[in-house]
PDB file of N, CA and C in Angstrom:
ATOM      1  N   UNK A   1       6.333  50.157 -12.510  1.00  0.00           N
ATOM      2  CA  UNK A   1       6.888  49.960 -11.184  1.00  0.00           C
ATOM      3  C   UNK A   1       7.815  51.112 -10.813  1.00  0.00           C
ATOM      4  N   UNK A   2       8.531  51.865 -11.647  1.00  0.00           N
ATOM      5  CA  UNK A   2       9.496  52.437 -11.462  1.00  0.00           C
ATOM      6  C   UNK A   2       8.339  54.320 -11.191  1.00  0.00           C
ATOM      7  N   UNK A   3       8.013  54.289 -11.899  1.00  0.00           N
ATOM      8  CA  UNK A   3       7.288  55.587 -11.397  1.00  0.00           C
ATOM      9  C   UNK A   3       6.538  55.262  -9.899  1.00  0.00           C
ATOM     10  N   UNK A   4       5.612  54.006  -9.715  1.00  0.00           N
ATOM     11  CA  UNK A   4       5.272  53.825  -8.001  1.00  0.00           C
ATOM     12  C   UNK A   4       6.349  54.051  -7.067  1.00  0.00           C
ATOM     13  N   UNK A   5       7.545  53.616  -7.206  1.00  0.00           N
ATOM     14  CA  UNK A   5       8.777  53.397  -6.121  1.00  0.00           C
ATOM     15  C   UNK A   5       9.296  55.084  -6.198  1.00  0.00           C
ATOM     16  N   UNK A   6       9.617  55.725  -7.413  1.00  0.00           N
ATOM     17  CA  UNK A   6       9.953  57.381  -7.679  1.00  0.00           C
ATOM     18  C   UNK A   6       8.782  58.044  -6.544  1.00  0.00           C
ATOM     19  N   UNK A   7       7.280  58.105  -6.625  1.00  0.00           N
ATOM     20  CA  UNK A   7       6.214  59.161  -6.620  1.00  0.00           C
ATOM     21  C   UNK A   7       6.063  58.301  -4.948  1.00  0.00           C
ATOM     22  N   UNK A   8       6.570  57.408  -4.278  1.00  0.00           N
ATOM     23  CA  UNK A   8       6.430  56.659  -3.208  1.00  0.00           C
ATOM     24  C   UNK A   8       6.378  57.760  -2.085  1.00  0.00           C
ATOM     25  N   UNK A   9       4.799  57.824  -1.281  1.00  0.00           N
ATOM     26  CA  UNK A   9       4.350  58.273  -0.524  1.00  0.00           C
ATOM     27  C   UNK A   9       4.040  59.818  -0.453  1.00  0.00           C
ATOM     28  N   UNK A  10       3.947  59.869  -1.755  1.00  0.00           N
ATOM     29  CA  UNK A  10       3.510  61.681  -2.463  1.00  0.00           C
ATOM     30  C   UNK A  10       2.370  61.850  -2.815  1.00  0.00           C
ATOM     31  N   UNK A  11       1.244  60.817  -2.632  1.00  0.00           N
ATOM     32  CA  UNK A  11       0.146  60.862  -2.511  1.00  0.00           C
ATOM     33  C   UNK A  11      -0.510  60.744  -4.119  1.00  0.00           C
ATOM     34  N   UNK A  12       0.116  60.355  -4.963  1.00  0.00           N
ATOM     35  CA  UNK A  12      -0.350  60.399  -6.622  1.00  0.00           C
ATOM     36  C   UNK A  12      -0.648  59.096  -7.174  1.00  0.00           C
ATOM     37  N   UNK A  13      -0.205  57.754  -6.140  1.00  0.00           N
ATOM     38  CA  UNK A  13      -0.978  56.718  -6.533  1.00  0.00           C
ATOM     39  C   UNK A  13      -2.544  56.447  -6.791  1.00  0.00           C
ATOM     40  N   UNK A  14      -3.521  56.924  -5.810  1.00  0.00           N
ATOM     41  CA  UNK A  14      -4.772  56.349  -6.326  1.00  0.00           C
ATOM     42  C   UNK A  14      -5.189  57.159  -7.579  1.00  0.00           C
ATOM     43  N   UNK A  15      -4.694  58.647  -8.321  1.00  0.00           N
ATOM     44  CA  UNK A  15      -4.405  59.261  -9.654  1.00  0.00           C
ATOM     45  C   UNK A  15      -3.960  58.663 -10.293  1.00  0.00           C
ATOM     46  N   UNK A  16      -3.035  57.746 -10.358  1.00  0.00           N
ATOM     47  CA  UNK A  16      -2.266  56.810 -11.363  1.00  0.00           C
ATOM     48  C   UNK A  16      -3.938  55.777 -11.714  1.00  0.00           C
ATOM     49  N   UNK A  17      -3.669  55.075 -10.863  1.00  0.00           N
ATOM     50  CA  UNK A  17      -4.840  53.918 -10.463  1.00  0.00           C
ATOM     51  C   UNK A  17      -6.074  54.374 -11.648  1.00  0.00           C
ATOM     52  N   UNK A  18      -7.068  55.732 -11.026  1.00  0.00           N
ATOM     53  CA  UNK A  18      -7.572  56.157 -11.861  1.00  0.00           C
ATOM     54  C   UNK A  18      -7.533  56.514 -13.375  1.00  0.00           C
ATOM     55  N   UNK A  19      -6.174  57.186 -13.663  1.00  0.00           N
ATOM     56  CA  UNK A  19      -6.094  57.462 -14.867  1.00  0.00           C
ATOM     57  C   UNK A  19      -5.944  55.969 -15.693  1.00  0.00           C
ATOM     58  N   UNK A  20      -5.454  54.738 -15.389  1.00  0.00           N
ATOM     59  CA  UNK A  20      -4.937  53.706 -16.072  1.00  0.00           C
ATOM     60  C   UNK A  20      -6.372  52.656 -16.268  1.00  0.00           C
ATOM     61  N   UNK A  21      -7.467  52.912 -15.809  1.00  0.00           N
ATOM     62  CA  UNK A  21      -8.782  52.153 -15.927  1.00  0.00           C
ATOM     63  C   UNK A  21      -9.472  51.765 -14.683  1.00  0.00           C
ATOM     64  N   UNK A  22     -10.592  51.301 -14.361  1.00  0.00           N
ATOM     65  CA  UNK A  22     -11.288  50.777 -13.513  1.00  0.00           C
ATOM     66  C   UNK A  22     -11.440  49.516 -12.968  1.00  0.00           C
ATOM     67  N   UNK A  23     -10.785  48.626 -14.058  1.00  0.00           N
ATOM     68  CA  UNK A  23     -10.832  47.319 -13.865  1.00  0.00           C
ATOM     69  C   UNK A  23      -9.516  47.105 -12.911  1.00  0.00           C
ATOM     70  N   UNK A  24      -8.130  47.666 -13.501  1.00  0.00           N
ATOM     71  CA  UNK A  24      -6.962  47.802 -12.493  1.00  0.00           C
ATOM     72  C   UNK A  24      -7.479  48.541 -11.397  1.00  0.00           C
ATOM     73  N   UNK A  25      -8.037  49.561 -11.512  1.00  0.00           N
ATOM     74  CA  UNK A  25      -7.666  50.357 -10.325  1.00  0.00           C
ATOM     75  C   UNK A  25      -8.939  49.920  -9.409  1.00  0.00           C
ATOM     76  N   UNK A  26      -9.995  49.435  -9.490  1.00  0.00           N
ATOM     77  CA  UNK A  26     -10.690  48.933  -8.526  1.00  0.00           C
ATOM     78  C   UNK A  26      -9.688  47.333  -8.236  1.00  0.00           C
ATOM     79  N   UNK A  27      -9.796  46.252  -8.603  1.00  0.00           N
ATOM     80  CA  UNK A  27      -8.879  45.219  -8.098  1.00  0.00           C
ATOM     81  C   UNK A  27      -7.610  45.521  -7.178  1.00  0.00           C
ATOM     82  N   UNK A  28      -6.751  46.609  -7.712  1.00  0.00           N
ATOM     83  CA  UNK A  28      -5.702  46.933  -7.058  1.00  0.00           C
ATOM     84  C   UNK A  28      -5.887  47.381  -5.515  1.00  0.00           C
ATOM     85  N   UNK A  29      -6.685  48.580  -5.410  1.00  0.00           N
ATOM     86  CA  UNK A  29      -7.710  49.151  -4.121  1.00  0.00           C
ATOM     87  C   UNK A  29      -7.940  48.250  -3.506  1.00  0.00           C
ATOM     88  N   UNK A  30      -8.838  47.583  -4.049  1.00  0.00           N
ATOM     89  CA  UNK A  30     -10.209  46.488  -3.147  1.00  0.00           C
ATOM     90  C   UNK A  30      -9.338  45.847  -2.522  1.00  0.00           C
ATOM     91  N   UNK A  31      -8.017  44.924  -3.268  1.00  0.00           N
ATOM     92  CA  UNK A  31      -6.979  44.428  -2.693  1.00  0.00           C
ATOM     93  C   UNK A  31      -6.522  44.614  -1.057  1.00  0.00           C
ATOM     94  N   UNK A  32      -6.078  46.093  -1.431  1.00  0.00           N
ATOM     95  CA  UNK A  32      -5.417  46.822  -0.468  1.00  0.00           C
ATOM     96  C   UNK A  32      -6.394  46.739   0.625  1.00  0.00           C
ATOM     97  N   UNK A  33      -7.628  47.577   0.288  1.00  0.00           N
ATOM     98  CA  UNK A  33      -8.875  47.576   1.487  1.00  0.00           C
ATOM     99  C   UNK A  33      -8.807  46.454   2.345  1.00  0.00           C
ATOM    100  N   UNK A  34      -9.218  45.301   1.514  1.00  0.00           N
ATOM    101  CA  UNK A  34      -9.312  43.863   1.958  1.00  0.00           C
ATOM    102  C   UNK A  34      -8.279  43.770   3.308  1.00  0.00           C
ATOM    103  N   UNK A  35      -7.378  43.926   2.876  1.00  0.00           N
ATOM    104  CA  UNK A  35      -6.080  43.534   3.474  1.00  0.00           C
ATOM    105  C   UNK A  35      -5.793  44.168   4.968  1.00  0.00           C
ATOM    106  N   UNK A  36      -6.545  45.797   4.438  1.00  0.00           N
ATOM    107  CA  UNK A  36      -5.606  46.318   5.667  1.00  0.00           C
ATOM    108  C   UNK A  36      -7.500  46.333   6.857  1.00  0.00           C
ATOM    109  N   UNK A  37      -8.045  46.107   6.184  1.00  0.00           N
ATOM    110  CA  UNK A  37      -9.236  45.763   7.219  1.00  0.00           C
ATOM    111  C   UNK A  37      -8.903  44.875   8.396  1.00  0.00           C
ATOM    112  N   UNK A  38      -8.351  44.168   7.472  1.00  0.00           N
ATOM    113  CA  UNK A  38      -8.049  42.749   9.127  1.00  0.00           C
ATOM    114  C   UNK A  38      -7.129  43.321   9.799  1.00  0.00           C
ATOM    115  N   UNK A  39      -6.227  44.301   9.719  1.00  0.00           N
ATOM    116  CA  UNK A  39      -5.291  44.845  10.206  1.00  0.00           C
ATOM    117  C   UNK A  39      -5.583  46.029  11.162  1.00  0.00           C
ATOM    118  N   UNK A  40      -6.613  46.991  11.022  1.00  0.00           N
ATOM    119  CA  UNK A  40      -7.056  47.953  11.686  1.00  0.00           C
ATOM    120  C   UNK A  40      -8.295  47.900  11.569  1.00  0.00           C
ATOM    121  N   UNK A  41      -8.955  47.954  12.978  1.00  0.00           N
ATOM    122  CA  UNK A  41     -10.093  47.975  13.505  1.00  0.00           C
ATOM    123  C   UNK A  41     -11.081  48.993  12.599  1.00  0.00           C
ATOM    124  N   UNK A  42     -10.405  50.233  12.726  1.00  0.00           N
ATOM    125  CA  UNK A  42     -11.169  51.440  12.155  1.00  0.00           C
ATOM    126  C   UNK A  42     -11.522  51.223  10.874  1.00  0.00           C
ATOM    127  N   UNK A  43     -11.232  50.326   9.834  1.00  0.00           N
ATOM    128  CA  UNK A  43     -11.700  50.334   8.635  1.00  0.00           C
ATOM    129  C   UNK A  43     -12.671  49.298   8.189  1.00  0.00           C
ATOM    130  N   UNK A  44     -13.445  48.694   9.452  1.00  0.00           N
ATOM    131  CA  UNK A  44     -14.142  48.129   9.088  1.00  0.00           C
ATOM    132  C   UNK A  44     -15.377  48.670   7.996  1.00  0.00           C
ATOM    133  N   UNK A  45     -15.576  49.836   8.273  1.00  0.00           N
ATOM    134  CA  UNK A  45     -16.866  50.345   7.216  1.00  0.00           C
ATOM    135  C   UNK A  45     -16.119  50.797   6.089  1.00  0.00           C
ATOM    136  N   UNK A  46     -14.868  50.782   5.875  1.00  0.00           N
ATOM    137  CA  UNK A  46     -14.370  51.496   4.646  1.00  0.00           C
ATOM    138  C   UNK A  46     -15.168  50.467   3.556  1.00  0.00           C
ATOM    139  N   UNK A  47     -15.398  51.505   2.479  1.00  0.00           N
ATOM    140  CA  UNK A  47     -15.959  51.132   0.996  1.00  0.00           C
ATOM    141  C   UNK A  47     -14.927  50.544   0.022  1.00  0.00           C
ATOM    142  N   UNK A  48     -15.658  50.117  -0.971  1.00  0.00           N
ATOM    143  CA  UNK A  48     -14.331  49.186  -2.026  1.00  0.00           C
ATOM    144  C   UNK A  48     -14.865  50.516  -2.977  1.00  0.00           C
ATOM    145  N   UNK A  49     -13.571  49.966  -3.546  1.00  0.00           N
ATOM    146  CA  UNK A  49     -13.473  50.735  -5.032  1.00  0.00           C
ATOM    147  C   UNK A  49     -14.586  50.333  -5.932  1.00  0.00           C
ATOM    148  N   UNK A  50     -15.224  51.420  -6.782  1.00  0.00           N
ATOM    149  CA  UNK A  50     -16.469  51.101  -7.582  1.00  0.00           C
ATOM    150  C   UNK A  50     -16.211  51.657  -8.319  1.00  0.00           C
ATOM    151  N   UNK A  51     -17.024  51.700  -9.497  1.00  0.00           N
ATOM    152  CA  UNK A  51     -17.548  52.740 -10.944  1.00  0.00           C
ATOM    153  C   UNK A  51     -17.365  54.506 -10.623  1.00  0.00           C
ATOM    154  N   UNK A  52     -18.068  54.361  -9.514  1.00  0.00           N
ATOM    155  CA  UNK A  52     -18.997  56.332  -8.895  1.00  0.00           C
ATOM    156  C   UNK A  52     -17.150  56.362  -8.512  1.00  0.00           C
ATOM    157  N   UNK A  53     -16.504  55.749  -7.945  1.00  0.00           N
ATOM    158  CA  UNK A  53     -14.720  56.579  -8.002  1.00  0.00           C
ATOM    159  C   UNK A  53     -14.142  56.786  -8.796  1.00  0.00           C
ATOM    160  N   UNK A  54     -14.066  56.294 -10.005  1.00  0.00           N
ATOM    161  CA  UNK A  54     -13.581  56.699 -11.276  1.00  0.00           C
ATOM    162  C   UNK A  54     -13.460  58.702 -11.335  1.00  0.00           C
ATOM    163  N   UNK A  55     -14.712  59.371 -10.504  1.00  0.00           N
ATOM    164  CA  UNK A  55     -14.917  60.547 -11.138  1.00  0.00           C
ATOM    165  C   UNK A  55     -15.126  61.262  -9.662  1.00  0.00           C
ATOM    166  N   UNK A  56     -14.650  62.338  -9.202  1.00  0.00           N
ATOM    167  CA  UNK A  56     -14.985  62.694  -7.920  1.00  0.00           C
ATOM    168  C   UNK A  56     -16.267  63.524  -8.309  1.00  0.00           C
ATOM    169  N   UNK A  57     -17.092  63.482  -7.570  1.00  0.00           N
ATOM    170  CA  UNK A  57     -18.188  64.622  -7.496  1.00  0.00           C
ATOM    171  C   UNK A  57     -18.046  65.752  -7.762  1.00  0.00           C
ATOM    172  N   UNK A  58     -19.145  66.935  -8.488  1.00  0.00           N
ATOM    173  CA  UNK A  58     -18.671  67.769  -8.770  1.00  0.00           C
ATOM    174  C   UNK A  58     -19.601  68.675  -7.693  1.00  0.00           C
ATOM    175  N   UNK A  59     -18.928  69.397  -7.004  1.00  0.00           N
ATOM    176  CA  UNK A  59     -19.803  70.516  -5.940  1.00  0.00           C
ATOM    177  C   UNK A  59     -21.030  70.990  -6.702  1.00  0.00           C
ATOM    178  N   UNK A  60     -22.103  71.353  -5.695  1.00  0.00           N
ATOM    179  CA  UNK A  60     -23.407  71.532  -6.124  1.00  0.00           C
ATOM    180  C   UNK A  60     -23.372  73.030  -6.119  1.00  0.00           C
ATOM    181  N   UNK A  61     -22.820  73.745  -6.030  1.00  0.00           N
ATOM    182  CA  UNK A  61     -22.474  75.292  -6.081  1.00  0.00           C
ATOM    183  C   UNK A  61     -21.953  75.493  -7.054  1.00  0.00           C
ATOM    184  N   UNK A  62     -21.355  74.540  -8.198  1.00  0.00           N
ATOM    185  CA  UNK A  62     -20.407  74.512  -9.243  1.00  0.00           C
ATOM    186  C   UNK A  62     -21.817  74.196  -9.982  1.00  0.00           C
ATOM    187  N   UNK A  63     -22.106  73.717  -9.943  1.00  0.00           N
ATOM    188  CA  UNK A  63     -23.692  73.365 -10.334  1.00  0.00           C
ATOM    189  C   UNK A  63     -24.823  74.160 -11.059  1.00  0.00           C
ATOM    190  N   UNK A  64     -25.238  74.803  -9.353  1.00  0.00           N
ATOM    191  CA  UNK A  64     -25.899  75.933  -9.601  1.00  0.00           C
ATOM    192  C   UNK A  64     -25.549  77.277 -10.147  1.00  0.00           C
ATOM    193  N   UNK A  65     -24.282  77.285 -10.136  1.00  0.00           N
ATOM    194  CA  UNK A  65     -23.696  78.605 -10.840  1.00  0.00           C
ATOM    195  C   UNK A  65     -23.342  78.285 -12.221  1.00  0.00           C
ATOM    196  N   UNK A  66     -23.717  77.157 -13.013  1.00  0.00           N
ATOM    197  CA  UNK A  66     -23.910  76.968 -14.351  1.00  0.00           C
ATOM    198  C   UNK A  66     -25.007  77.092 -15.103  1.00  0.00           C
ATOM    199  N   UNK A  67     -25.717  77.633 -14.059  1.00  0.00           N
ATOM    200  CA  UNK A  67     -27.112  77.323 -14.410  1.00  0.00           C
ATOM    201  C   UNK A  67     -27.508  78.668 -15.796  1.00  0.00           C
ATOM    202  N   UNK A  68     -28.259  78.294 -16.879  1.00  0.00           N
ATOM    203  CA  UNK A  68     -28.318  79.850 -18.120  1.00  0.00           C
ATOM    204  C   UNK A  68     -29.773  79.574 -18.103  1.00  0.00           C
ATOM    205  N   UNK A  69     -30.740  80.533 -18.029  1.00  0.00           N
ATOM    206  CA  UNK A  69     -32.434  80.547 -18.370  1.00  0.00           C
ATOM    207  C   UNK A  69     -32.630  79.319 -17.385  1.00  0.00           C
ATOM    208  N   UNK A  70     -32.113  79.548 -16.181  1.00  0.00           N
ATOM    209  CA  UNK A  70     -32.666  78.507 -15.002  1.00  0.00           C
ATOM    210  C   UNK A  70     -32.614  76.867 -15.169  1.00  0.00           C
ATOM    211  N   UNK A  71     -31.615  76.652 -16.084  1.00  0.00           N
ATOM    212  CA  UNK A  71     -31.242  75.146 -16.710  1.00  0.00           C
ATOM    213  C   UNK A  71     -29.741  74.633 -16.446  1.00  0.00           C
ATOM    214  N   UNK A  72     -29.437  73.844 -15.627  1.00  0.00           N
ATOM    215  CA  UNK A  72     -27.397  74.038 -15.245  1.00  0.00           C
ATOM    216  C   UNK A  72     -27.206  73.232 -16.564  1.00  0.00           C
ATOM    217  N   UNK A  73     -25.583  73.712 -16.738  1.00  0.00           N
ATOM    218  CA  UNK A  73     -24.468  73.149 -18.047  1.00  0.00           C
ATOM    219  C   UNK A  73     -24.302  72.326 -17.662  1.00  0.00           C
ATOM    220  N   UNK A  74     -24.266  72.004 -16.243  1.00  0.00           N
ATOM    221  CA  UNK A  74     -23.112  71.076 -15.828  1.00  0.00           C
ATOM    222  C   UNK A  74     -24.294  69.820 -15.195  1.00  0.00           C
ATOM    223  N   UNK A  75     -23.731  68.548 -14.961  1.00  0.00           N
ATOM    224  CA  UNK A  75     -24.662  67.594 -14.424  1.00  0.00           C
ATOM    225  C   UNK A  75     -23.995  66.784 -14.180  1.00  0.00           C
ATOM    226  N   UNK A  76     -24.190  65.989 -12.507  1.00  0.00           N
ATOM    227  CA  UNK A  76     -23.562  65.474 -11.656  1.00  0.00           C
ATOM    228  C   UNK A  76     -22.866  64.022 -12.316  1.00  0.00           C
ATOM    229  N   UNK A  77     -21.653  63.537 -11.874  1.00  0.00           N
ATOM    230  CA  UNK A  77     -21.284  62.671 -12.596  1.00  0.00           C
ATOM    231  C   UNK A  77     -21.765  61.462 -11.367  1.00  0.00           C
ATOM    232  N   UNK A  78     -22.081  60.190 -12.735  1.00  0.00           N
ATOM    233  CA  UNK A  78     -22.844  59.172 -12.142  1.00  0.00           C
ATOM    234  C   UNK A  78     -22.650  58.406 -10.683  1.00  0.00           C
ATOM    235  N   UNK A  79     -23.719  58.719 -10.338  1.00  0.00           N
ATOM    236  CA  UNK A  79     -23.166  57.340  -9.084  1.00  0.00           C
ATOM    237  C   UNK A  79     -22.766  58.360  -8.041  1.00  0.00           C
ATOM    238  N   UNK A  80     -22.929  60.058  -7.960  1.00  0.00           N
ATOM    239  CA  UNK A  80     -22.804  60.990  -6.896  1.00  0.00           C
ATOM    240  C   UNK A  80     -24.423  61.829  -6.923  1.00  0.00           C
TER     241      UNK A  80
END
């Protein structure tokens, strides 16, 4: 609690969320989503927290420039 109320409105909560597991940090989110849907119109299409957020996408230029004998290092993380 004391690091949320310190880091309050510095933008490092949904990083916390993430780093601490999926099971918290999707419930915690979805929560929030839930909530502020009924509250503002505009979020009706917003998405819930899933698995594929755990990991942001990795650019497809990051991708292709891994590529050695026409084969990339790198490979997209799940669910992007």
């Amino acid at each position: 609690a004391e690091r949320r109320i310190e880091l309050a409105m510095e933008g490092q909560r949904l990083f916390d969320l993430r780093r601490w597991g999926q099971a918290y940090a999707a419930s915690t989110i979805n929560a929030f989503v839930t909530t502020e849907k009924t509250r503002r119109n505009w979020l009706t299409g917003a998405e819930t927290f899933g698995q594929r957020h755990m990991l942001f996408p990795i650019p497809q230029t990051q991708i292709d420039l891994s590529k050695v004998g026409g084969t990339p290092k790198l490979t997209q993380n799940t669910g992007w």
